[in-house]
Coordinates of C-alpha atoms and ligand atoms in Angstrom, one line a residue:
M1 CA 103.1 113.9 54.6
K2 CA 104.8 110.7 55.0
I3 CA 106.4 110.1 58.4
Q4 CA 109.9 108.8 58.3
S5 CA 111.4 109.4 61.7
I6 CA 109.6 109.0 65.4
C7 CA 111.2 109.8 68.4
C8 CA 109.1 109.2 72.0
I9 CA 110.6 110.6 75.0
G10 CA 109.8 108.2 78.0
A11 CA 110.8 104.3 77.7
G12 CA 107.8 103.5 80.5
Y13 CA 105.4 101.0 80.2
V14 CA 103.4 103.3 77.2
G15 CA 106.6 104.4 75.3
G16 CA 108.1 100.8 75.1
P17 CA 105.2 99.0 74.2
T18 CA 103.9 101.7 72.0
M19 CA 106.7 102.5 70.0
A20 CA 107.8 98.6 69.9
V21 CA 104.3 98.2 67.9
I22 CA 104.4 100.8 65.6
A23 CA 108.0 99.8 64.8
K24 CA 107.0 96.4 63.9
K25 CA 104.1 97.2 61.7
C26 CA 106.0 100.1 60.0
P27 CA 109.5 99.2 59.1
D28 CA 110.6 101.7 57.1
I29 CA 109.8 104.3 60.2
K30 CA 112.7 105.0 62.1
V31 CA 111.7 104.8 65.8
T32 CA 113.8 106.0 68.6
V33 CA 112.7 106.0 72.0
V34 CA 114.7 107.8 74.5
D35 CA 114.7 108.1 78.4
L36 CA 116.9 110.0 81.0
N37 CA 116.9 106.9 83.1
E38 CA 119.8 104.9 81.9
A39 CA 119.2 101.8 83.8
R40 CA 116.0 101.4 81.7
I41 CA 117.6 101.8 78.8
A42 CA 120.1 99.5 79.0
A43 CA 117.6 96.9 80.0
W44 CA 115.4 97.6 77.0
N45 CA 119.0 97.1 74.9
D46 CA 119.8 94.0 77.0
E47 CA 121.0 91.6 74.5
D48 CA 118.7 88.7 76.3
V49 CA 114.9 90.1 75.4
S50 CA 113.6 88.4 78.4
K51 CA 115.3 91.0 80.5
I52 CA 113.3 94.1 78.8
P53 CA 112.3 96.5 82.0
V54 CA 108.3 96.1 81.3
Y55 CA 106.8 92.4 81.7
E56 CA 104.0 91.9 78.8
P57 CA 102.9 88.8 77.0
G58 CA 103.9 89.0 73.6
L59 CA 106.5 92.1 73.7
S60 CA 109.9 90.5 74.1
D61 CA 108.8 88.8 70.2
V62 CA 107.8 92.4 69.3
V63 CA 111.0 94.3 70.5
A64 CA 113.2 91.3 68.9
E65 CA 112.0 91.8 65.6
A66 CA 112.4 95.1 65.0
R67 CA 115.3 96.2 67.9
G68 CA 118.3 97.3 65.6
R69 CA 116.1 97.3 62.3
N70 CA 114.0 100.5 62.9
L71 CA 113.6 100.5 66.4
F72 CA 116.5 102.0 68.9
F73 CA 116.9 103.1 72.5
S74 CA 118.7 105.8 73.4
T75 CA 119.9 108.4 76.2
D76 CA 120.6 110.8 73.8
V77 CA 117.5 113.1 73.5
D78 CA 118.7 115.9 72.1
K79 CA 120.1 113.8 69.0
A80 CA 116.8 111.6 68.9
I81 CA 114.6 115.1 68.7
D82 CA 116.5 116.4 66.1
E83 CA 116.5 113.3 63.6
A84 CA 112.8 113.1 64.4
E85 CA 109.8 114.8 62.3
M86 CA 107.3 113.5 64.9
I87 CA 108.3 113.0 68.6
F88 CA 105.9 111.7 70.8
I89 CA 105.9 112.6 74.7
S90 CA 105.6 109.5 76.9
V91 CA 106.5 110.7 80.3
N92 CA 104.7 110.0 83.8
T93 CA 102.6 112.4 84.8
P94 CA 102.0 111.6 88.6
T95 CA 99.7 113.1 90.9
K96 CA 101.0 116.3 92.5
T97 CA 102.8 115.3 96.1
Y98 CA 103.3 118.8 96.6
G99 CA 102.4 122.6 96.5
E100 CA 99.1 123.8 94.9
G101 CA 96.8 120.5 94.0
K102 CA 98.8 118.2 96.2
G103 CA 97.2 115.1 96.4
Q104 CA 95.2 116.0 93.0
A105 CA 96.4 117.6 90.3
A106 CA 98.8 116.4 87.7
D107 CA 102.2 117.2 88.2
L108 CA 103.3 118.3 85.0
K109 CA 107.0 119.5 85.2
W110 CA 108.4 116.8 83.5
I111 CA 106.0 117.5 80.5
E112 CA 107.2 121.0 80.5
L113 CA 110.7 119.7 80.4
C114 CA 110.2 117.8 77.5
A115 CA 108.7 120.9 76.0
R116 CA 111.4 123.3 76.8
Q117 CA 114.0 120.8 75.3
I118 CA 112.4 120.3 72.2
A119 CA 111.9 124.0 72.1
R120 CA 115.6 124.1 72.2
V121 CA 117.1 121.5 70.1
A122 CA 114.5 121.6 66.9
K123 CA 116.1 122.9 63.8
G124 CA 113.4 122.0 61.8
D125 CA 109.6 122.1 62.1
K126 CA 108.0 119.3 64.1
I127 CA 104.8 117.5 65.1
V128 CA 104.5 116.9 69.0
V129 CA 102.0 114.4 70.0
E130 CA 100.8 114.3 73.3
K131 CA 100.8 110.8 74.4
S132 CA 101.0 110.6 78.1
T133 CA 97.9 111.5 79.8
L134 CA 97.5 115.3 80.5
P135 CA 94.8 117.2 81.9
V136 CA 92.5 119.1 79.3
R137 CA 94.0 122.0 77.6
T138 CA 97.7 121.2 78.7
A139 CA 98.4 121.5 74.1
S140 CA 97.8 125.1 75.1
T141 CA 101.0 125.2 77.6
L142 CA 103.0 123.2 75.5
K143 CA 102.2 125.7 72.8
D144 CA 103.0 128.6 74.5
I145 CA 106.4 126.9 75.5
L146 CA 107.3 125.5 71.9
E147 CA 106.4 129.0 70.4
N148 CA 108.0 131.5 73.2
T149 CA 111.5 129.4 74.1
G150 CA 112.1 128.3 70.5
N151 CA 114.2 128.8 67.7
G152 CA 110.9 130.1 65.3
M153 CA 110.4 126.7 64.3
N154 CA 106.5 125.6 63.2
F155 CA 105.4 123.0 66.1
Q156 CA 101.9 121.2 65.6
I157 CA 100.8 119.9 68.8
L158 CA 98.7 116.9 68.5
S159 CA 96.6 114.7 71.3
N160 CA 97.0 110.7 70.7
P161 CA 96.1 109.5 74.1
E162 CA 97.0 105.6 74.9
F163 CA 93.9 103.3 75.8
L164 CA 96.2 100.2 76.2
A165 CA 95.7 98.2 79.7
E166 CA 98.8 96.6 81.6
G167 CA 99.0 93.0 80.9
T168 CA 97.3 93.3 77.4
A169 CA 99.1 95.9 75.8
V170 CA 100.2 94.0 72.8
E171 CA 96.9 92.8 72.0
D172 CA 95.6 96.1 72.7
L173 CA 98.2 98.1 70.3
M174 CA 97.9 95.4 67.6
A175 CA 94.0 95.5 67.2
P176 CA 92.8 98.6 69.3
D177 CA 89.2 99.3 69.8
R178 CA 90.0 102.8 68.5
V179 CA 93.0 105.3 68.2
L180 CA 91.9 108.8 69.2
I181 CA 93.7 111.8 67.4
G182 CA 93.0 115.5 68.6
G183 CA 94.5 118.5 66.7
D184 CA 94.1 121.8 65.7
Q185 CA 91.2 122.4 62.9
T186 CA 93.2 124.4 61.1
E187 CA 94.9 123.9 57.9
E188 CA 98.4 123.0 59.3
G189 CA 96.9 120.9 62.2
L190 CA 94.8 118.8 59.9
K191 CA 97.9 118.1 58.1
A192 CA 99.4 117.1 61.3
I193 CA 96.2 115.0 62.1
D194 CA 96.7 113.2 58.6
A195 CA 100.2 112.5 59.3
L196 CA 99.2 110.4 62.6
V197 CA 96.2 108.9 60.9
N198 CA 98.8 107.8 58.1
V199 CA 100.9 105.7 60.8
Y200 CA 98.6 104.2 62.4
A201 CA 96.5 103.3 59.2
R202 CA 98.9 100.8 58.3
W203 CA 97.5 98.2 60.8
V204 CA 94.3 100.0 62.4
P205 CA 91.4 100.2 60.0
K206 CA 90.3 104.0 59.6
E207 CA 87.2 103.6 60.5
R208 CA 88.7 102.8 64.1
I209 CA 90.7 105.9 64.0
L210 CA 88.7 108.8 65.3
T211 CA 89.9 112.3 65.0
T212 CA 88.6 115.5 66.8
N213 CA 89.7 118.9 68.1
V214 CA 92.5 118.8 70.9
W215 CA 90.7 119.2 73.9
S216 CA 87.8 116.5 73.3
S217 CA 90.7 114.3 72.7
E218 CA 92.6 115.2 75.8
L219 CA 89.5 115.5 77.9
S220 CA 88.1 111.8 76.5
K221 CA 91.1 110.1 77.9
L222 CA 90.3 111.0 81.3
T223 CA 86.7 110.4 80.7
A224 CA 87.6 106.8 79.7
N225 CA 89.3 106.1 82.8
A226 CA 86.9 107.7 85.0
F227 CA 84.1 105.7 83.2
L228 CA 86.2 102.3 83.9
A229 CA 86.9 103.1 87.1
Q230 CA 83.6 103.8 88.4
R231 CA 82.2 100.8 87.0
V232 CA 84.5 99.2 89.5
S233 CA 83.3 101.1 92.2
S234 CA 79.7 100.6 91.5
I235 CA 80.1 96.9 91.3
N236 CA 82.5 97.0 94.8
S237 CA 79.8 99.3 96.6
L238 CA 77.5 96.5 96.0
S239 CA 79.3 93.3 96.6
E240 CA 79.3 94.6 100.4
L241 CA 75.5 94.7 100.4
C242 CA 76.0 91.1 98.7
E243 CA 77.9 89.9 101.8
H244 CA 75.1 91.2 104.2
T245 CA 72.1 89.8 102.0
E246 CA 73.3 86.2 100.7
A247 CA 73.1 87.3 97.0
D248 CA 76.2 86.5 95.2
V249 CA 78.1 89.7 93.5
N250 CA 79.1 87.6 90.5
E251 CA 75.7 86.5 89.7
V252 CA 74.5 90.0 89.9
S253 CA 77.6 91.0 87.5
R254 CA 76.4 88.3 85.1
A255 CA 73.0 89.2 85.5
I256 CA 73.5 92.7 84.6
G257 CA 76.2 92.4 82.5
T258 CA 74.2 90.3 79.6
D259 CA 71.7 93.7 79.2
S260 CA 73.6 94.9 75.9
R261 CA 72.9 98.3 77.4
I262 CA 75.5 97.6 80.4
G263 CA 77.5 94.7 79.0
P264 CA 79.6 92.1 80.7
K265 CA 83.1 94.0 81.1
F266 CA 84.6 95.6 84.0
L267 CA 82.1 94.3 86.6
K268 CA 84.8 92.2 88.2
A269 CA 84.2 92.9 92.3
S270 CA 87.7 93.2 93.5
V271 CA 89.8 94.1 96.7
G272 CA 90.0 97.4 94.8
F273 CA 91.5 98.7 91.5
G274 CA 95.2 99.8 91.7
G275 CA 97.2 100.7 88.6
S276 CA 99.2 104.1 88.1
C277 CA 96.3 105.6 86.3
F278 CA 92.7 105.2 87.2
Q279 CA 93.3 107.1 90.7
K280 CA 95.5 109.9 89.3
D281 CA 93.1 110.5 86.6
I282 CA 90.0 110.8 88.3
L283 CA 92.0 112.8 91.0
N284 CA 92.6 114.9 88.4
L285 CA 89.5 115.5 86.9
V286 CA 88.4 116.4 90.5
Y287 CA 90.8 119.0 90.8
I288 CA 89.8 120.2 87.1
S289 CA 86.0 120.6 87.8
R290 CA 87.2 122.3 90.9
S291 CA 89.2 124.6 89.4
Y292 CA 86.2 125.7 87.1
G293 CA 84.3 125.8 90.1
L294 CA 82.1 122.8 89.7
N295 CA 81.9 121.6 92.7
E296 CA 78.8 118.9 92.4
V297 CA 80.8 117.5 89.1
A298 CA 84.0 117.0 91.2
D299 CA 82.2 115.3 94.2
Y300 CA 80.4 113.0 91.6
W301 CA 83.6 111.6 90.6
E302 CA 85.6 112.0 94.0
Q303 CA 83.1 109.2 95.2
V304 CA 84.6 106.5 92.8
I305 CA 88.0 107.2 94.9
I306 CA 86.8 106.9 98.2
M307 CA 84.6 103.7 97.6
N308 CA 88.2 102.2 96.0
D309 CA 89.8 103.1 99.3
Y310 CA 86.8 101.8 101.3
Q311 CA 87.0 98.8 99.4
K312 CA 90.8 97.8 100.0
K313 CA 90.4 98.6 103.8
R314 CA 87.5 96.8 104.1
F315 CA 89.5 93.4 102.8
S316 CA 91.9 93.9 105.5
N317 CA 89.5 94.5 108.0
K318 CA 87.6 91.5 107.0
I319 CA 91.0 89.4 107.3
I320 CA 91.1 90.6 111.0
K321 CA 87.6 90.4 111.5
N322 CA 87.4 86.3 110.7
L323 CA 90.8 85.8 112.4
Y324 CA 89.3 86.6 115.6
N325 CA 89.9 90.1 115.4
T326 CA 93.4 89.9 115.9
V327 CA 96.0 89.6 113.5
S328 CA 99.1 90.3 116.1
G329 CA 101.9 88.1 115.4
K330 CA 100.0 86.1 113.0
K331 CA 101.5 85.0 109.5
I332 CA 99.2 86.0 106.6
A333 CA 100.7 85.0 103.5
F334 CA 99.8 87.0 99.8
L335 CA 99.6 85.4 96.8
G336 CA 100.1 88.6 94.4
W337 CA 101.4 91.6 94.8
A338 CA 100.7 93.2 91.0
F339 CA 98.0 95.5 90.6
K340 CA 96.6 92.8 88.3
K341 CA 97.7 89.8 86.7
D342 CA 100.3 89.7 83.5
T343 CA 102.0 92.6 84.5
N344 CA 105.1 93.3 86.9
D345 CA 103.6 96.8 87.6
T346 CA 102.5 97.6 91.5
R347 CA 101.9 100.7 91.3
E348 CA 99.0 101.6 93.4
S349 CA 98.4 97.9 93.7
A350 CA 95.8 97.0 96.2
A351 CA 98.2 94.9 97.9
I352 CA 100.7 97.6 99.1
Y353 CA 97.5 99.1 101.0
V354 CA 96.4 95.6 102.7
A355 CA 99.9 95.0 103.5
D356 CA 100.4 98.2 105.4
H357 CA 97.1 97.8 107.3
L358 CA 97.9 94.5 108.4
L359 CA 101.4 95.6 109.4
N360 CA 100.1 98.3 111.6
E361 CA 98.1 95.4 113.4
Q362 CA 101.5 93.7 114.1
S363 CA 100.7 90.9 111.5
K364 CA 103.1 89.0 109.5
V365 CA 102.8 89.4 106.3
S366 CA 104.8 86.8 103.4
V367 CA 104.3 87.4 99.7
Y368 CA 104.7 85.4 96.7
D369 CA 104.1 87.1 93.3
P370 CA 105.3 84.9 89.9
K371 CA 106.6 88.4 88.4
V372 CA 107.3 91.2 91.1
T373 CA 111.0 91.3 92.7
E374 CA 111.3 91.6 96.3
Q375 CA 113.3 94.7 96.0
Q376 CA 109.9 96.4 94.3
I377 CA 107.6 94.9 97.0
Y378 CA 110.2 96.7 99.9
S379 CA 110.2 99.8 97.7
D380 CA 106.7 100.1 97.7
L381 CA 106.0 100.0 101.2
D382 CA 109.0 102.1 102.0
Y383 CA 107.6 104.7 99.8
L384 CA 104.3 104.7 101.8
G385 CA 106.1 105.8 104.9
S386 CA 104.0 104.0 107.8
R387 CA 107.5 102.0 109.2
A388 CA 111.0 102.7 108.8
P389 CA 112.6 100.3 106.1
E390 CA 114.2 97.8 108.8
E391 CA 110.8 97.3 110.3
N392 CA 109.4 96.6 106.9
K393 CA 111.9 94.1 106.2
D394 CA 111.2 92.6 109.7
S395 CA 107.5 92.0 109.3
L396 CA 107.3 91.3 105.9
L397 CA 108.9 88.2 104.0
V398 CA 109.1 87.9 100.5
V399 CA 109.5 84.0 98.9
D400 CA 109.8 82.9 95.8
D401 CA 107.7 79.4 96.2
P402 CA 103.9 79.9 96.6
Y403 CA 104.1 76.5 98.8
E404 CA 106.8 78.0 101.4
V405 CA 104.8 81.4 101.8
C406 CA 101.5 79.5 103.0
K407 CA 103.7 77.1 105.2
G408 CA 102.7 77.8 108.8
A409 CA 100.3 80.7 107.9
H410 CA 97.0 81.5 109.5
A411 CA 95.5 82.7 106.4
V412 CA 96.3 83.2 102.5
A413 CA 94.9 86.3 100.8
V414 CA 94.6 86.7 97.3
L415 CA 95.7 89.7 95.8
T416 CA 96.0 89.7 92.1
E417 CA 94.5 87.1 90.0
W418 CA 97.3 85.6 88.7
D419 CA 96.0 82.4 86.6
E420 CA 98.7 80.0 88.2
F421 CA 97.0 80.4 91.6
K422 CA 94.0 78.5 90.5
T423 CA 96.3 75.3 89.4
Y424 CA 98.2 74.9 93.0
D425 CA 97.7 71.9 94.9
W426 CA 95.2 73.3 97.7
Q427 CA 95.3 70.2 99.9
K428 CA 99.0 70.6 100.1
I429 CA 99.0 74.1 101.1
Y430 CA 96.0 73.1 103.7
D431 CA 98.3 70.8 105.0
N432 CA 101.1 73.1 106.1
M433 CA 98.8 75.7 107.4
L434 CA 97.7 76.5 110.9
K435 CA 94.0 75.5 111.8
P436 CA 91.4 76.7 110.9
A437 CA 93.1 77.9 107.9
H438 CA 91.3 80.9 105.7
V439 CA 91.2 81.9 102.2
F440 CA 90.9 85.6 101.2
D441 CA 89.7 85.8 98.0
G442 CA 90.2 89.3 96.8
R443 CA 89.8 88.7 93.2
N444 CA 86.9 86.4 93.1
I445 CA 89.1 83.8 91.1
M446 CA 88.8 80.2 93.4
D447 CA 86.9 77.8 93.4
K448 CA 84.9 78.2 96.7
K449 CA 83.5 75.0 96.8
A450 CA 86.6 72.8 96.3
L451 CA 88.6 74.9 99.0
R452 CA 85.5 74.3 101.2
D453 CA 85.4 70.7 100.4
I454 CA 89.5 70.9 101.7
G455 CA 88.5 72.3 104.7
F456 CA 89.3 76.0 104.1
K457 CA 87.2 78.8 105.5
V458 CA 86.4 80.9 102.9
H459 CA 86.0 84.6 102.5
A460 CA 85.4 86.3 98.7
I461 CA 84.5 89.6 97.9
G462 CA 80.8 89.5 97.8
T463 CA 79.8 86.8 99.0
A464 CA 78.5 85.7 102.4
D465 CA 81.5 84.4 104.6
D466 CA 82.3 81.5 106.0
N467 CA 82.2 81.3 109.6
Ligands
NAD501 P1 106.6 105.5 83.3 O1 106.8 106.1 84.8 O2 106.4 104.5 83.1 O3 107.4 105.9 82.3 C1 107.9 107.2 81.8 C2 109.2 107.3 81.5 O4 109.7 108.6 81.2 C3 110.3 106.8 82.9 O5 111.0 105.7 82.2 C4 111.0 108.5 83.1 O6 112.4 108.4 83.2 C5 110.5 109.2 81.5 N1 111.0 110.5 81.6 C6 110.5 111.5 82.5 N2 110.8 112.8 82.2 C7 111.8 112.5 81.1 C8 112.4 113.5 80.4 N3 112.2 114.9 80.9 N4 113.0 113.2 79.2 C9 113.2 111.9 79.2 N5 112.8 110.9 79.5 C10 111.7 111.3 80.7 O7 105.3 105.7 82.9 P2 104.0 105.3 82.1 O8 103.0 104.2 82.7 O9 104.6 104.6 80.7 O10 103.1 106.2 81.4 C11 103.6 107.5 81.0 C12 102.1 108.4 80.8 O11 101.4 107.5 79.8 C13 101.2 108.5 82.0 O12 100.9 109.9 81.6 C14 100.4 107.6 82.2 O13 99.3 108.3 82.8 C15 99.7 107.3 80.6 N6 99.5 105.9 80.2 C16 99.9 105.1 81.0 C17 99.1 103.9 80.9 C18 99.8 102.4 81.4 O14 99.5 101.6 81.4 N7 101.1 102.7 82.6 C19 98.5 103.3 80.0 C20 97.8 104.6 79.1 C21 98.4 106.2 79.3
UGA502 C1 93.2 101.3 82.4 C2 92.3 101.0 81.3 O1 91.9 99.9 81.1 C3 93.0 101.6 80.0 O2 92.4 101.4 79.1 C4 94.0 102.7 80.0 O3 95.0 102.9 78.9 C5 95.1 102.7 81.4 O4 93.9 102.2 82.5 C6 95.8 103.9 81.6 O5 95.3 104.8 81.4 O6 96.6 103.9 82.5 P1 95.0 99.6 83.6 O7 95.1 100.1 84.5 O8 96.4 98.9 83.0 O9 94.1 100.0 82.2 O10 94.2 98.1 84.1 P2 92.8 97.4 83.8 O11 92.8 96.3 83.3 O12 91.9 98.8 83.6 O13 93.0 97.4 85.5 C7 92.7 98.6 86.2 C8 92.4 97.9 87.9 O14 91.2 97.6 87.9 C9 93.5 96.6 88.2 O15 93.5 96.6 89.1 C10 92.0 95.5 88.1 O16 92.4 94.5 88.8 C11 90.7 96.3 88.4 N1 89.8 95.5 88.1 C12 89.6 95.8 86.6 C13 89.0 95.3 88.6 O17 89.0 95.4 90.0 N2 87.3 94.8 88.2 C14 87.2 94.7 86.6 O18 86.3 94.5 86.3 C15 88.1 95.3 86.0

């Protein structure tokens, strides 16, 4: 079966970039991305392509090429469902904030709404593709809804989890390590798998397209994120030991990463991992394991989160301790707010928690990030609910110039590994700060010796502190 029309429900960080790349690579397939959020769709349709709502290197070029040709963004969800042979569901699946499973289980209410809408609207057979990250066995829920509330149409459900990382989304989509497609191992299921394989095969080598049963595919996505996050927590746990023993965590990472069985990636010690998915997916894995009574399995994975929370707290405490145990009334300048470089996404960014902790100690925080808006920064803090919004506005200042942000500060904290931070005139920054001037490098990106030579006291993750 050759697919001619695709619809994707959810125009977020995954739906937008994945569909833009499919449209680029398959000019003969009509791809329509729909969302309930009118402002988001309007931004995807903005004539000025630099204003699309997701910042990713290279993405605006891909959108500019395909938009209006075979890539469309719309709020008319029903029409797009009706016209498509294949429907991707790429809506958000955040951690539940209420009821049973609060704080751990994935909230599937948006997924269920999509399934009900597809069932109501579909007037022909459809292939429904889970692109969102979902708990293992969600496909059976979808099937149940589609079969029991639909108009007698046939639905095949595939799991096709997305492995892109933000900041490198376009690269990852153009040349993925692998594409994973799970489906029913029946004649109809295998046909549906084949239809989706044929879409990706336009640009992904066949040997990189893995096919499995639905449950393996759903579970592999949670497992991949859990393994990646586990590596970060593992190296972060050792970063503290390094700080006490004068071992250098960067040297330890290099030393172990050259073992081909371990490999060099995801061994960078940091202030802690952020992003919309690692924490939510591991919590989900913990919840699922406990729901099967597998307490040891749940405890094992939960420790990855416990370590990460500890690392964020430990970084804030390092700042407080080195500023003579009080930051009350002191200005701390943040370089970076995004959860990693090359993205404007701030979900679960370590910066939010470090700021919150310092503000609780009555510090004055000022923030500069090259891509994150002032409105987003306040909304992240307000969402935590530790202080009234007016109080957040009083004690945290967002500044659009990196030199201005550091002026009069006792310390600079590097929270995101933006490349531009390394190119600044650090002598100028030093001259305008209160002395002793400290740099707290939460990302281990700065040249420590150069900073020390200027006169800074340097504190990095995983190396002994300057006193
Ligand atoms: P997002 O919040 O950026 O986007 C989701 C979009 O879905 C929102 O714009 C929302 O308005 C829309 N939506 C929700 N319900 C809808 C409905 N019923 N009809 C139409 N639109 C609806 O989320 P995201 O970061 O794109 O993540 C989506 C999924 O992909 C999640 O399950 C996530 O775990 C997974 N994922 C994310 C990443 C990533 O890097 N962000 C990577 C891999 C997988
Ligand atoms: C991650 C995975 O890498 C993707 O494969 C997956 O598709 C995605 O989650 C998802 O499911 O959402 P992402 O969160 O966008 O992607 O970014 P990563 O590069 O994985 O970084 C996550 C966090 O870990 C960042 O805060 C990053 O700074 C931190 N990190 C990463 C470290 O602290 N050290 C490292 O060595 C690597």
